[in-house]
Coordinates of C-alpha atoms in Angstrom, one line a residue:
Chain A
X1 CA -9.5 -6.8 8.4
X2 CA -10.4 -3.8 5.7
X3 CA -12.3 -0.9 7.7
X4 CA -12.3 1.3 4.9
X5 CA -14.8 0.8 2.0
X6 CA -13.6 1.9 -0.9
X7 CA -16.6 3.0 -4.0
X8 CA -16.6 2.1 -6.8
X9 CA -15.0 -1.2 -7.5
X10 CA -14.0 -0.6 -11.1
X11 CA -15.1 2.1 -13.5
X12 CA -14.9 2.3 -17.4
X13 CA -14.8 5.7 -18.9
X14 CA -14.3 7.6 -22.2
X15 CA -10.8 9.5 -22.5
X16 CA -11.5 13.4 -21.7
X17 CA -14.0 12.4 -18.9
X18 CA -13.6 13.3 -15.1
X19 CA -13.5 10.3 -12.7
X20 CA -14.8 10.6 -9.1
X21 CA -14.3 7.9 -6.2
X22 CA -14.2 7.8 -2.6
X23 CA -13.7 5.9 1.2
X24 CA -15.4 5.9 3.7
X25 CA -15.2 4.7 6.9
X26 CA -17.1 4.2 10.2
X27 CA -13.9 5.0 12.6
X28 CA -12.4 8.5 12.0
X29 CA -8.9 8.7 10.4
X30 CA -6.3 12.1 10.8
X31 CA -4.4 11.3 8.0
X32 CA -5.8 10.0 4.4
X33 CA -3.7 9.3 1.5
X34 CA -4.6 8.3 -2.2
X35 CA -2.1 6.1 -3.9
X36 CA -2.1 4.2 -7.8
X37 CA -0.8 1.6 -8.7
X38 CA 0.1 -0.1 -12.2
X39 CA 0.6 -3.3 -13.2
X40 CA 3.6 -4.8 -11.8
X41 CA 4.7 -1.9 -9.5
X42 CA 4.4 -0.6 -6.0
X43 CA 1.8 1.8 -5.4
X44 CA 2.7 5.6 -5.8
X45 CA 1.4 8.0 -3.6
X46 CA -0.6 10.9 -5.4
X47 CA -2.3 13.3 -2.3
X48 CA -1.5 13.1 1.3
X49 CA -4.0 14.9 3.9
X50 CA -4.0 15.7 7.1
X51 CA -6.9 17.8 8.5
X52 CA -10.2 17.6 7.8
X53 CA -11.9 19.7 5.4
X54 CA -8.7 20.1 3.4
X55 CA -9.1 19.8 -0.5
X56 CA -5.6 19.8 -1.9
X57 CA -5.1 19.3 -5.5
X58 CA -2.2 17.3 -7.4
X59 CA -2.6 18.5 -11.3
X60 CA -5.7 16.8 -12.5
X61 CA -6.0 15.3 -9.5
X62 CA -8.1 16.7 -6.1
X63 CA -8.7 15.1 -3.3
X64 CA -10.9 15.6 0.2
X65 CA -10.6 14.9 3.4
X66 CA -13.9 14.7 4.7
X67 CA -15.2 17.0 7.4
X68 CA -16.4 14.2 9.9
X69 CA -13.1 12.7 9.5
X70 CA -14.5 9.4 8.0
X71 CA -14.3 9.5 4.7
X72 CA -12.4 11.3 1.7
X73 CA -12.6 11.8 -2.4
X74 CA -10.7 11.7 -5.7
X75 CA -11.3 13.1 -8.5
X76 CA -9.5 12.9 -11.6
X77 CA -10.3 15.6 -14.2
X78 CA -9.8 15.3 -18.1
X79 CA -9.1 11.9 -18.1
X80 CA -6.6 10.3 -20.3
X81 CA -5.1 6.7 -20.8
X82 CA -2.3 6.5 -18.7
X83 CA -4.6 7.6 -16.0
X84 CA -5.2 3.4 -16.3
X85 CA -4.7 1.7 -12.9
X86 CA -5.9 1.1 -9.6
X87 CA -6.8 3.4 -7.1
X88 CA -6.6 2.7 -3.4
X89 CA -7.0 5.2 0.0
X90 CA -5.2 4.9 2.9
X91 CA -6.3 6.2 6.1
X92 CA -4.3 6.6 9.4
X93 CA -5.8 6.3 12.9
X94 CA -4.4 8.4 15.7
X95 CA -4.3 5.5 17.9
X96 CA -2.5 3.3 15.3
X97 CA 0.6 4.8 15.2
X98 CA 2.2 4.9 11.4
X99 CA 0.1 1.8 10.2
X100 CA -2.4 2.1 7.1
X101 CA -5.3 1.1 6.4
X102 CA -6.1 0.4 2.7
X103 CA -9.8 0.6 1.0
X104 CA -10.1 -2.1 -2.0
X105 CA -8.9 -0.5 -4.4
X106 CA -11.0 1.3 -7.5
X107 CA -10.0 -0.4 -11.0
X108 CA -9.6 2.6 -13.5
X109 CA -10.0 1.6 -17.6
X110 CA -10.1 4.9 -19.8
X111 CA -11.1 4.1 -23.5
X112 CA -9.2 6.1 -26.1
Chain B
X1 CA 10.4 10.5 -0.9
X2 CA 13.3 7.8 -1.2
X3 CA 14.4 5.1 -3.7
X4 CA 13.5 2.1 -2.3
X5 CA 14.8 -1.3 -3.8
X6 CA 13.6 -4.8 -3.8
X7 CA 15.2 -8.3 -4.6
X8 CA 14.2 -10.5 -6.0
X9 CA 11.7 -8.6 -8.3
X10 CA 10.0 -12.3 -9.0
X11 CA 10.7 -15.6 -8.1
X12 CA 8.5 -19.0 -8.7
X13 CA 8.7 -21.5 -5.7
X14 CA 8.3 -25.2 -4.9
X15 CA 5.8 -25.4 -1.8
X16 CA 7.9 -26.3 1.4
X17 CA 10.9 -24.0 0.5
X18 CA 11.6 -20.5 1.9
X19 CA 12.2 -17.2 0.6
X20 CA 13.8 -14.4 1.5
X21 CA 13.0 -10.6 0.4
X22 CA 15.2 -7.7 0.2
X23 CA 14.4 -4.3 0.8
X24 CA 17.2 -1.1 0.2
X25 CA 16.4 2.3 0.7
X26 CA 19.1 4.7 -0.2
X27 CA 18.7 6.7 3.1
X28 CA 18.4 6.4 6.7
X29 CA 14.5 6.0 7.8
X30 CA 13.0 4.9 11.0
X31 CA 9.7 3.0 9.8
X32 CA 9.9 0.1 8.0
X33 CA 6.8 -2.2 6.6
X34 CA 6.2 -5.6 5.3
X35 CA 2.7 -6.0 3.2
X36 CA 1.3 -8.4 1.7
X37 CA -1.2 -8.2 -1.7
X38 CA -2.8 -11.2 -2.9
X39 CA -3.9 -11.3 -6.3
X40 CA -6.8 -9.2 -7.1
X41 CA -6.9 -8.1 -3.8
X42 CA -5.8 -4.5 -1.7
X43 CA -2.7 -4.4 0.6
X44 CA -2.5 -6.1 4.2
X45 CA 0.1 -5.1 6.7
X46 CA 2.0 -8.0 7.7
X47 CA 4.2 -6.5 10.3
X48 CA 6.4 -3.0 11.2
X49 CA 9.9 -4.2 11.1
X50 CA 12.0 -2.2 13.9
X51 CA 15.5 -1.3 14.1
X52 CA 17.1 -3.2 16.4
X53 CA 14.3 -5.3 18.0
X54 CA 11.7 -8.1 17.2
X55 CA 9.3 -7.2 14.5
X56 CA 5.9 -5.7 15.2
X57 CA 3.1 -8.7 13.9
X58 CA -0.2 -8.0 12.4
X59 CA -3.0 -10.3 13.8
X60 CA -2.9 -12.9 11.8
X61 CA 1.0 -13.2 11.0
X62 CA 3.0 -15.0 13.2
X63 CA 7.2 -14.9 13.4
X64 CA 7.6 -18.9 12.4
X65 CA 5.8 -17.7 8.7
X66 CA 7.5 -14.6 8.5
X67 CA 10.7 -13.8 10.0
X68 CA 12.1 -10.3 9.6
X69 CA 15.6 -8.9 9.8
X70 CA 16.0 -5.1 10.3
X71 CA 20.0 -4.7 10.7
X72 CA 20.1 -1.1 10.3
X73 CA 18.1 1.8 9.2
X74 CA 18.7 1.4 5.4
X75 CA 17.8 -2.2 5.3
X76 CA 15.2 -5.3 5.7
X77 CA 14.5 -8.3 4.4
X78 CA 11.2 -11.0 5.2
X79 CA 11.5 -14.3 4.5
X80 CA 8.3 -16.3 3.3
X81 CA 8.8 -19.9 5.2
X82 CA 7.6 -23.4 5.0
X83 CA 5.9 -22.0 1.7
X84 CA 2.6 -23.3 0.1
X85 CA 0.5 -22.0 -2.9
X86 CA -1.8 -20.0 -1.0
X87 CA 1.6 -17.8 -0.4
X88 CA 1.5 -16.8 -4.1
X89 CA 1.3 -12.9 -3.8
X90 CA 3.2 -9.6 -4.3
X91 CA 5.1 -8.6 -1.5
X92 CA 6.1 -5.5 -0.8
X93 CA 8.4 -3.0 1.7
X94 CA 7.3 0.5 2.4
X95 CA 8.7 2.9 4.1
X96 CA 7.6 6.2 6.7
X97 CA 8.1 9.6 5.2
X98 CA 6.6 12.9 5.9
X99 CA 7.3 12.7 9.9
X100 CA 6.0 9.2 9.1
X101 CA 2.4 10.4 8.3
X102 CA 2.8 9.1 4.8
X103 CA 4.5 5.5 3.0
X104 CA 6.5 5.2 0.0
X105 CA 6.5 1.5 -1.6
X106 CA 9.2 -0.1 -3.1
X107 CA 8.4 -2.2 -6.7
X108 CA 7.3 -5.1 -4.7
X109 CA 8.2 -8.7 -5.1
X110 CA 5.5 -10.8 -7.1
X111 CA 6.0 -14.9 -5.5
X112 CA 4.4 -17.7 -6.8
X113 CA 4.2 -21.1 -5.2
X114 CA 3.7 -23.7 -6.9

């Protein structure tokens, strides 16, 4: 089952507004990843990181890998409309080999 | 990252038939994945399908439900068996890139049962 819990659920904000979400976790991860998805699509991968502590950045997006290796953040900067979707982390366990583990996804809305 | 491919893009099912999914990536790559995503709902690993042997099942999934093929490195498909409306979901194929720390997802296919 889901080990990652993923905050918050859904979020409504006003166009131009920054946007902050995160996982975390109670077993520690090496790799996290950030992906969104639309409607009707596959989800797109945004950030990948791989060592704790890293912040790596993605235009208006930034994300965290936390220092405990449990958790990790995105933020999304200036929002604007098509920044609509859902959000979901991944994280990758060194004794899981390639698989993911997916949080529950965040639920984006930006009003114009 | 590669193209990846998936037919059909959407199908609607009678319960007790069987579908089969295709997945095309345009380049050789050693990891491929099945997931499932019901609706509403975030992604669960069904099963890593290998090159050249069985697939690799999630708890839960079992090879009667959903039998993979993996011909070649380019290639997959999972077929959705025996189905039933609680299969209704969006299935989709991923594959490993970035030394296979990171997935890329195809379009998914979106299956309803009826």
């Amino acid at each position: 089952g889901q080990q990652l819990n993923q905050s918050p659920q859904s979020m409504f904000i006003q166009e131009g507004e920054d946007v902050s979400m995160n996982c975390t976790s109670s077993s520690i991860f090496n790799t996290w990843l950030w992906y969104k998805q639309d409607p009707g699509e596959g989800p797109v991968l945004l950030i990948a990181l791989y060592k704790a502590g890293e912040l790596t950045s993605n235009g208006r997006l930034t994300a965290q890998f936390g220092i405990t290796r449990k958790d990790s953040f995105l933020n999304i900067s200036a929002s604007i409309p098509s920044d609509v979707g859902i959000y979901f982390c991944a994280g990758r366990k060194e004794t899981s080999g390639s698989r993911l583990t997916f949080g529950e996804g965040t639920q984006l809305t930006v009003n114009p | 990252s590669a193209v990846i491919s998936q037919k059909p893009s959407r199908d609607i099912c009678q319960r007790g038939t069987s579908l089969t999914i295709q997945c095309q990536v345009d380049s050789q790559v050693t990891m491929m994945f099945w997931y499932r995503q019901q609706p509403g709902q975030s992604l669960t690993l069904i099963a890593t399908a290998n090159q050249g042997s069985e697939a690799t099942y999630e708890s839960g999934f079992v090879i009667d439900k959903f039998p993979i093929s993996r011909p070649n490195l380019t290639f997959s498909t999972l077929t959705v068996s025996n189905m039933s409306p609680e299969d209704s979901s969006i299935y989709l194929c991923s594959v490993g890139g970035g030394g296979d720390n990171e997935q890329f997802f195809g379009p998914g296919t979106r299956l309803t049962v009826l």
